[in-house]
Short mmCIF file of C-alpha atoms (C1' of nucleotides) in Angstrom, two decimals:
data_model
loop_
_atom_site.label_atom_id
_atom_site.label_comp_id
_atom_site.label_asym_id
_atom_site.label_seq_id
_atom_site.Cartn_x
_atom_site.Cartn_y
_atom_site.Cartn_z
CA MET A 1 2.65 8.97 -9.10
CA PRO A 2 5.06 7.00 -11.12
CA GLU A 3 5.36 3.29 -10.90
CA LEU A 4 7.38 0.97 -13.09
CA PRO A 5 5.56 1.64 -16.41
CA GLU A 6 5.76 5.42 -16.01
CA VAL A 7 9.45 5.28 -15.11
CA GLU A 8 10.15 2.90 -18.01
CA THR A 9 8.41 5.30 -20.39
CA VAL A 10 10.53 8.20 -19.16
CA VAL A 11 13.73 6.18 -19.52
CA ARG A 12 12.86 5.16 -23.08
CA GLY A 13 12.31 8.81 -23.91
CA LEU A 14 15.56 9.99 -22.34
CA GLU A 15 18.01 7.28 -23.37
CA PRO A 16 18.32 8.13 -27.09
CA VAL A 17 18.40 11.86 -26.45
CA LEU A 18 20.88 12.04 -23.56
CA LYS A 19 23.28 9.31 -24.66
CA GLY A 20 26.60 10.88 -25.62
CA LYS A 21 25.67 14.36 -24.36
CA THR A 22 27.93 16.22 -21.96
CA ILE A 23 26.67 17.91 -18.78
CA GLN A 24 27.95 21.47 -18.84
CA LYS A 25 26.28 22.80 -15.71
CA ILE A 26 23.80 21.75 -13.05
CA ALA A 27 21.56 24.34 -11.38
CA ILE A 28 19.99 23.24 -8.10
CA SER A 29 17.09 25.39 -6.97
CA TRP A 30 15.74 23.11 -4.20
CA SER A 31 18.71 21.62 -2.40
CA ARG A 32 16.83 18.88 -0.54
CA THR A 33 16.16 17.19 -3.87
CA ILE A 34 19.81 16.15 -3.83
CA THR A 35 20.71 13.44 -1.35
CA GLY A 36 24.10 14.41 0.07
CA GLU A 37 26.14 17.55 -0.53
CA ASP A 38 25.30 19.72 -3.53
CA ALA A 39 28.98 20.52 -4.06
CA VAL A 40 29.91 16.84 -4.20
CA PHE A 41 27.13 16.21 -6.70
CA LEU A 42 28.21 19.06 -8.96
CA ARG A 43 31.90 18.22 -8.81
CA ALA A 44 31.29 14.59 -9.74
CA LEU A 45 28.97 15.23 -12.67
CA GLU A 46 29.64 18.61 -14.29
CA GLY A 47 31.76 18.06 -17.39
CA GLY A 48 30.81 14.38 -17.60
CA GLN A 49 29.37 12.61 -20.63
CA VAL A 50 26.23 10.47 -20.32
CA SER A 51 26.82 6.92 -21.51
CA HIS A 52 23.53 5.23 -20.65
CA VAL A 53 20.11 5.74 -19.08
CA SER A 54 18.30 2.76 -17.56
CA ARG A 55 15.68 1.77 -15.00
CA ARG A 56 15.67 -0.36 -11.85
CA GLY A 57 12.31 -0.67 -10.11
CA LYS A 58 10.99 2.89 -9.87
CA TYR A 59 14.45 4.43 -10.13
CA ILE A 60 15.96 6.09 -13.20
CA CYS A 61 19.70 5.37 -13.40
CA ILE A 62 21.89 7.80 -15.32
CA TYR A 63 25.46 6.73 -16.03
CA CYS A 64 27.91 9.57 -16.50
CA MET A 65 31.54 8.66 -17.17
CA ASP A 66 32.63 6.55 -14.18
CA ARG A 67 29.74 7.80 -12.01
CA VAL A 68 26.06 6.94 -11.68
CA PHE A 69 23.19 8.87 -10.18
CA THR A 70 19.59 7.82 -9.63
CA VAL A 71 16.37 9.81 -9.85
CA HIS A 72 13.27 8.80 -7.91
CA LEU A 73 10.16 10.75 -8.94
CA ARG A 74 8.14 9.81 -5.84
CA MET A 75 4.68 11.41 -6.09
CA THR A 76 4.92 14.38 -8.44
CA GLY A 77 8.42 14.36 -9.93
CA LYS A 78 8.89 14.81 -13.67
CA LEU A 79 11.99 14.56 -15.84
CA LEU A 80 11.39 16.71 -18.88
CA LEU A 81 13.31 17.64 -22.02
CA ARG A 82 11.08 20.68 -22.50
CA ILE A 83 9.40 22.83 -19.88
CA GLU A 84 6.31 24.99 -19.90
CA GLU A 85 6.24 28.40 -18.25
CA LYS A 86 3.89 27.33 -15.46
CA GLU A 87 6.21 24.42 -14.60
CA ARG A 88 9.17 26.75 -13.90
CA LYS A 89 7.66 27.43 -10.48
CA HIS A 90 8.34 23.83 -9.52
CA LEU A 91 11.70 23.42 -11.23
CA ARG A 92 14.09 21.89 -8.66
CA VAL A 93 17.16 20.91 -10.70
CA GLU A 94 18.24 21.74 -14.25
CA PHE A 95 20.95 19.82 -16.09
CA VAL A 96 22.32 21.98 -18.91
CA PHE A 97 24.08 20.08 -21.69
CA LYS A 98 26.93 21.35 -23.80
CA GLU A 99 25.00 20.47 -26.96
CA GLY A 100 22.35 23.05 -26.17
CA LEU A 101 19.53 21.23 -24.45
CA SER A 102 18.45 20.79 -20.83
CA LEU A 103 17.01 18.09 -18.66
CA TYR A 104 14.56 19.52 -16.11
CA PHE A 105 13.58 17.93 -12.82
CA VAL A 106 10.21 19.43 -11.92
CA ASP A 107 8.53 18.34 -8.70
CA THR A 108 5.54 20.09 -7.12
CA ARG A 109 5.60 18.33 -3.77
CA LYS A 110 9.38 18.14 -3.41
CA PHE A 111 9.37 14.45 -2.45
CA GLY A 112 11.54 13.37 -5.38
CA ARG A 113 15.19 12.55 -4.77
CA ILE A 114 18.34 12.58 -6.89
CA GLN A 115 21.28 10.65 -5.52
CA LEU A 116 24.90 10.27 -6.58
CA TRP A 117 26.25 6.84 -5.74
CA PRO A 118 29.77 6.35 -4.42
CA LYS A 119 32.16 4.53 -6.73
CA GLY A 120 32.32 0.78 -6.32
CA VAL A 121 29.15 0.23 -4.26
CA THR A 122 26.22 -1.91 -5.31
CA LEU A 123 23.38 0.20 -6.69
CA LEU A 124 20.04 -0.06 -4.87
CA PRO A 125 20.98 -3.15 -2.89
CA ASP A 126 17.61 -3.63 -1.18
CA LEU A 127 15.39 -3.87 -4.25
CA GLY A 128 13.66 -7.13 -5.09
CA PRO A 129 13.61 -8.55 -8.63
CA GLU A 130 11.96 -6.93 -11.63
CA PRO A 131 8.31 -8.02 -12.00
CA LEU A 132 8.08 -8.11 -15.79
CA GLU A 133 8.24 -11.88 -16.21
CA ALA A 134 5.66 -14.31 -14.81
CA LYS A 135 8.21 -16.93 -13.86
CA THR A 136 10.19 -14.45 -11.77
CA VAL A 137 7.06 -13.18 -10.02
CA LEU A 138 5.87 -16.71 -9.32
CA ARG A 139 9.22 -17.68 -7.84
CA VAL A 140 8.93 -14.74 -5.45
CA LEU A 141 5.25 -15.13 -4.56
CA ARG A 142 5.49 -18.88 -3.96
CA ALA A 143 8.05 -18.23 -1.24
CA VAL A 144 5.94 -15.66 0.66
CA GLU A 145 4.87 -16.97 4.07
CA SER A 146 4.00 -13.62 5.63
CA ARG A 147 0.60 -12.90 7.16
CA ARG A 148 0.78 -9.32 5.90
CA ALA A 149 -1.99 -8.31 3.49
CA ILE A 150 -1.15 -9.44 -0.04
CA LYS A 151 -1.39 -5.85 -1.22
CA THR A 152 1.17 -4.75 1.38
CA VAL A 153 3.50 -7.46 0.12
CA LEU A 154 3.11 -6.30 -3.49
CA LEU A 155 3.95 -2.72 -2.47
CA ASP A 156 7.09 -3.85 -0.62
CA GLN A 157 9.97 -2.93 -2.94
CA LYS A 158 12.21 -5.53 -1.29
CA VAL A 159 9.82 -8.22 -2.54
CA LEU A 160 9.26 -6.93 -6.08
CA ALA A 161 10.73 -3.71 -7.46
CA GLY A 162 8.36 -1.39 -9.28
CA VAL A 163 4.77 -2.28 -8.33
CA GLY A 164 2.88 0.65 -6.80
CA ASN A 165 -0.63 1.43 -5.65
CA ILE A 166 -2.37 1.54 -9.03
CA TYR A 167 -0.98 -1.65 -10.48
CA ALA A 168 -1.25 -3.57 -7.21
CA ASP A 169 -5.00 -2.88 -7.20
CA GLU A 170 -5.35 -3.70 -10.89
CA ALA A 171 -3.42 -6.97 -10.65
CA LEU A 172 -5.35 -8.12 -7.58
CA PHE A 173 -8.60 -7.39 -9.37
CA LEU A 174 -7.59 -9.38 -12.44
CA ALA A 175 -6.54 -12.29 -10.23
CA GLY A 176 -9.73 -12.12 -8.12
CA ILE A 177 -7.92 -11.66 -4.80
CA HIS A 178 -9.12 -9.34 -2.02
CA PRO A 179 -6.28 -6.90 -1.26
CA ALA A 180 -6.51 -7.51 2.52
CA THR A 181 -6.07 -11.28 2.27
CA PRO A 182 -3.12 -12.44 4.39
CA ALA A 183 -0.47 -13.36 1.82
CA VAL A 184 0.10 -16.79 3.31
CA GLU A 185 -3.58 -17.60 2.82
CA VAL A 186 -3.59 -16.87 -0.89
CA PRO A 187 -3.81 -20.32 -2.49
CA LEU A 188 -1.05 -21.42 -4.84
CA SER A 189 -3.43 -21.38 -7.80
CA LYS A 190 -4.18 -17.71 -7.11
CA ARG A 191 -0.53 -16.88 -6.69
CA ALA A 192 0.14 -18.39 -10.10
CA LEU A 193 -2.66 -16.34 -11.61
CA LEU A 194 -1.41 -13.16 -9.94
CA SER A 195 2.10 -13.91 -11.21
CA LYS A 196 0.76 -13.76 -14.75
CA LYS A 197 -1.40 -10.67 -14.21
CA ILE A 198 1.32 -8.46 -12.75
CA PRO A 199 3.62 -8.60 -15.81
CA LEU A 200 0.57 -8.41 -18.05
CA ILE A 201 -0.74 -5.11 -16.68
CA LEU A 202 2.73 -3.58 -16.36
CA ASN A 203 3.60 -4.40 -19.97
CA GLU A 204 0.18 -3.19 -21.14
CA SER A 205 0.74 0.11 -19.39
CA ILE A 206 4.24 0.48 -20.86
CA LYS A 207 2.65 0.08 -24.31
CA ASN A 208 0.23 2.85 -23.35
CA LYS A 209 3.09 5.06 -22.09
CA GLY A 210 1.93 4.93 -18.47
CA THR A 211 -1.01 6.15 -16.41
CA THR A 212 -1.59 9.89 -16.01
CA ILE A 213 -3.89 10.64 -13.07
CA SER A 214 -2.69 14.21 -12.61
CA ASP A 215 1.06 14.92 -12.52
CA TYR A 216 2.82 12.19 -14.47
CA ARG A 217 4.17 13.20 -17.88
CA THR A 218 6.52 11.55 -20.35
CA SER A 219 9.93 13.14 -20.98
CA GLU A 220 8.27 15.02 -23.84
CA GLY A 221 5.69 16.47 -21.44
CA THR A 222 2.79 14.47 -22.84
CA GLU A 223 0.24 12.47 -20.85
CA GLY A 224 0.20 8.69 -20.77
CA GLY A 225 -2.81 6.76 -22.08
CA ASN A 226 -3.23 3.89 -19.66
CA GLN A 227 -5.66 5.68 -17.34
CA PHE A 228 -8.46 4.85 -19.77
CA PHE A 229 -7.87 1.13 -19.27
CA LEU A 230 -7.87 0.97 -15.46
CA LYS A 231 -10.49 -1.47 -14.21
CA VAL A 232 -10.85 -0.55 -10.52
CA TYR A 233 -8.26 2.04 -9.47
CA GLY A 234 -9.97 5.38 -8.87
CA ARG A 235 -13.34 3.93 -9.86
CA LYS A 236 -15.13 3.80 -6.51
CA GLY A 237 -18.87 3.42 -7.05
CA GLU A 238 -18.56 2.55 -10.72
CA PRO A 239 -19.75 -0.89 -11.88
CA CYS A 240 -17.18 -3.70 -11.86
CA PRO A 241 -16.28 -4.46 -15.49
CA LYS A 242 -16.83 -8.18 -14.85
CA CYS A 243 -20.02 -8.31 -12.75
CA ARG A 244 -21.40 -4.73 -12.48
CA THR A 245 -21.21 -4.69 -8.66
CA PRO A 246 -20.08 -1.20 -7.54
CA VAL A 247 -16.35 -0.93 -6.93
CA GLU A 248 -15.44 -0.23 -3.30
CA ARG A 249 -12.61 1.73 -1.74
CA THR A 250 -10.92 0.91 1.54
CA VAL A 251 -7.60 1.71 3.20
CA ILE A 252 -4.86 -0.90 3.53
CA ASN A 253 -1.36 -0.07 4.72
CA GLN A 254 -2.34 3.62 4.74
CA ARG A 255 -3.01 3.45 1.00
CA SER A 256 -6.31 3.72 -0.84
CA SER A 257 -7.36 0.35 -2.21
CA HIS A 258 -9.98 -0.35 -4.83
CA PHE A 259 -11.66 -3.69 -5.38
CA CYS A 260 -14.84 -5.45 -6.44
CA PRO A 261 -16.50 -6.94 -3.33
CA SER A 262 -18.06 -9.66 -5.46
CA CYS A 263 -15.11 -10.73 -7.61
CA GLN A 264 -12.56 -10.32 -4.80
CA LYS A 265 -13.95 -12.05 -1.71
CA PRO A 266 -12.02 -11.55 1.55
CA VAL A 267 -12.01 -15.32 2.12
CA ASP A 268 -11.61 -17.37 -1.00
CA ASN A 269 -14.32 -20.00 -0.78
CA LYS A 270 -14.39 -20.91 -4.44
CA SER A 271 -11.11 -22.77 -4.60
CA ILE A 272 -10.05 -25.57 -2.32
CA ASN A 273 -6.39 -24.65 -2.56
"C1'" DC B 1 9.10 -9.56 12.57
"C1'" DC B 2 5.05 -6.67 12.27
"C1'" DT B 3 1.85 -2.49 12.38
"C1'" DT B 4 0.73 2.27 13.02
"C1'" DA B 5 1.46 7.05 12.92
"C1'" DG B 6 4.17 10.78 11.60
"C1'" DT B 7 7.12 13.11 8.23
"C1'" DC B 8 8.36 15.17 3.93
"C1'" DC B 9 5.35 19.03 0.60
"C1'" DT B 10 1.89 21.47 -2.55
"C1'" DG B 11 -2.39 21.86 -4.83
"C1'" DC B 12 -6.86 20.49 -5.79
"C1'" DA B 13 -11.71 19.04 -4.77
"C1'" DT B 14 -15.35 19.25 -1.58
"C1'" DG B 15 -18.39 20.97 1.84
"C1'" DC B 16 -20.07 24.54 4.92
"C1'" DT C 1 -15.90 34.13 -1.89
"C1'" DG C 2 -13.52 32.41 2.08
"C1'" DC C 3 -12.02 28.84 5.02
"C1'" DA C 4 -11.37 24.14 6.87
"C1'" DT C 5 -10.76 19.46 5.79
"C1'" DG C 6 -9.31 15.54 3.28
"C1'" DC C 7 -6.88 13.47 -0.26
"C1'" DA C 8 -2.94 12.23 -3.62
"C1'" DG C 9 0.85 7.61 -7.79
"C1'" DG C 10 6.12 6.91 -2.43
"C1'" DA C 11 9.16 5.74 1.05
"C1'" DC C 12 11.60 6.53 5.35
"C1'" DT C 13 11.60 6.73 10.52
"C1'" DA C 14 10.26 6.08 15.35
"C1'" DA C 15 7.61 3.80 18.65
"C1'" DG C 16 5.18 -0.01 20.53
#
DNA sequence: CCTTAGTCCTGCATGC
DNA sequence: TGCATGCAGGACTAAG
C-alpha cells in the first residue's frame, strides 16, 4: 500500500501531535508485528517521551528519548490517532500516551513491522537516497549499468528509497519508457526525463495526501486524494490519457505493471541516444 | 550478480 | 448461496 507519499503524509500528521508526548503503556496484540523481543521493546520505550517523528524511504522513524523505532506499513498497515470500531479487529499494537491519547497500529494482513533499533547503530543502512530531487535521482540513474528491467531497478530500495509499484508505473508512463526495458538500454535523455518525473509525481501525491486504493489512510483516518490523478496504474483497458490507446497490464518482477503500449515502446526507436 | 518462486496474511472481486 | 481461484500498495529468503 504505502509508498513514500503516503508515509510522508502520515508522518506530517503524527509529528505535531506526538512531539513531546510520553508513552505510558504499549499493548501488543499481534507479537510478530514487533521485530525482536516484546519485553525488550516495552522496556526501552514505556515511560519515554517522543522528541521527533520523521520519514526515511517508506519507513516512519519515531525518536523517543535516546531510542528510535521504525514502523513499516508494508501492504495494509495504518498508523492512526483515532480508530473505528470495525478496525479494532485488526489492531496489532496500541501506544497509550500519558496525555490521554493513543497511537494505533492497525494492519489487516499482518505484514507490517515495528522495530526498535539498538543504540549507536546506523539506521536503515541499506536504503538508497531520497528521490524527491531531480538532481539526486539523475545522479543515481546515470550510474545504473544493470540489465535488470528499469521498473525492477526503480523498486529496488537500495537504489532509491521510497518508490513503489504505483509511482514506478506512473513515472515510467510520464517519461515514455516501457517498464521492461533493460535499465542499461534506457538512453541518457530518457534517464534525465525520468529523473524529473519521479520527484514530480511523488511531490504531487504528497500535496494530494497520498493514493488510497483500498487500505491506506492518513493518521486522521481519512482517504488520500491522489488516486483520481493516476494516469495508468490500475487503469487496464482504459484509454491512455495521451493517445487513447488502451492501457495494458503485464507482470514484471512479480508485480503488476501498467503501461501504454503506444507511448511506452519496448525498444525506443524514436531517440538515437 | 541475477531471476524465480515461496513466504508472510486477510479480504475482496470474480466466475462457475 | 456456496465454493474455488486470483489478486493486492512490500520485502525477505532460498535455490538455481
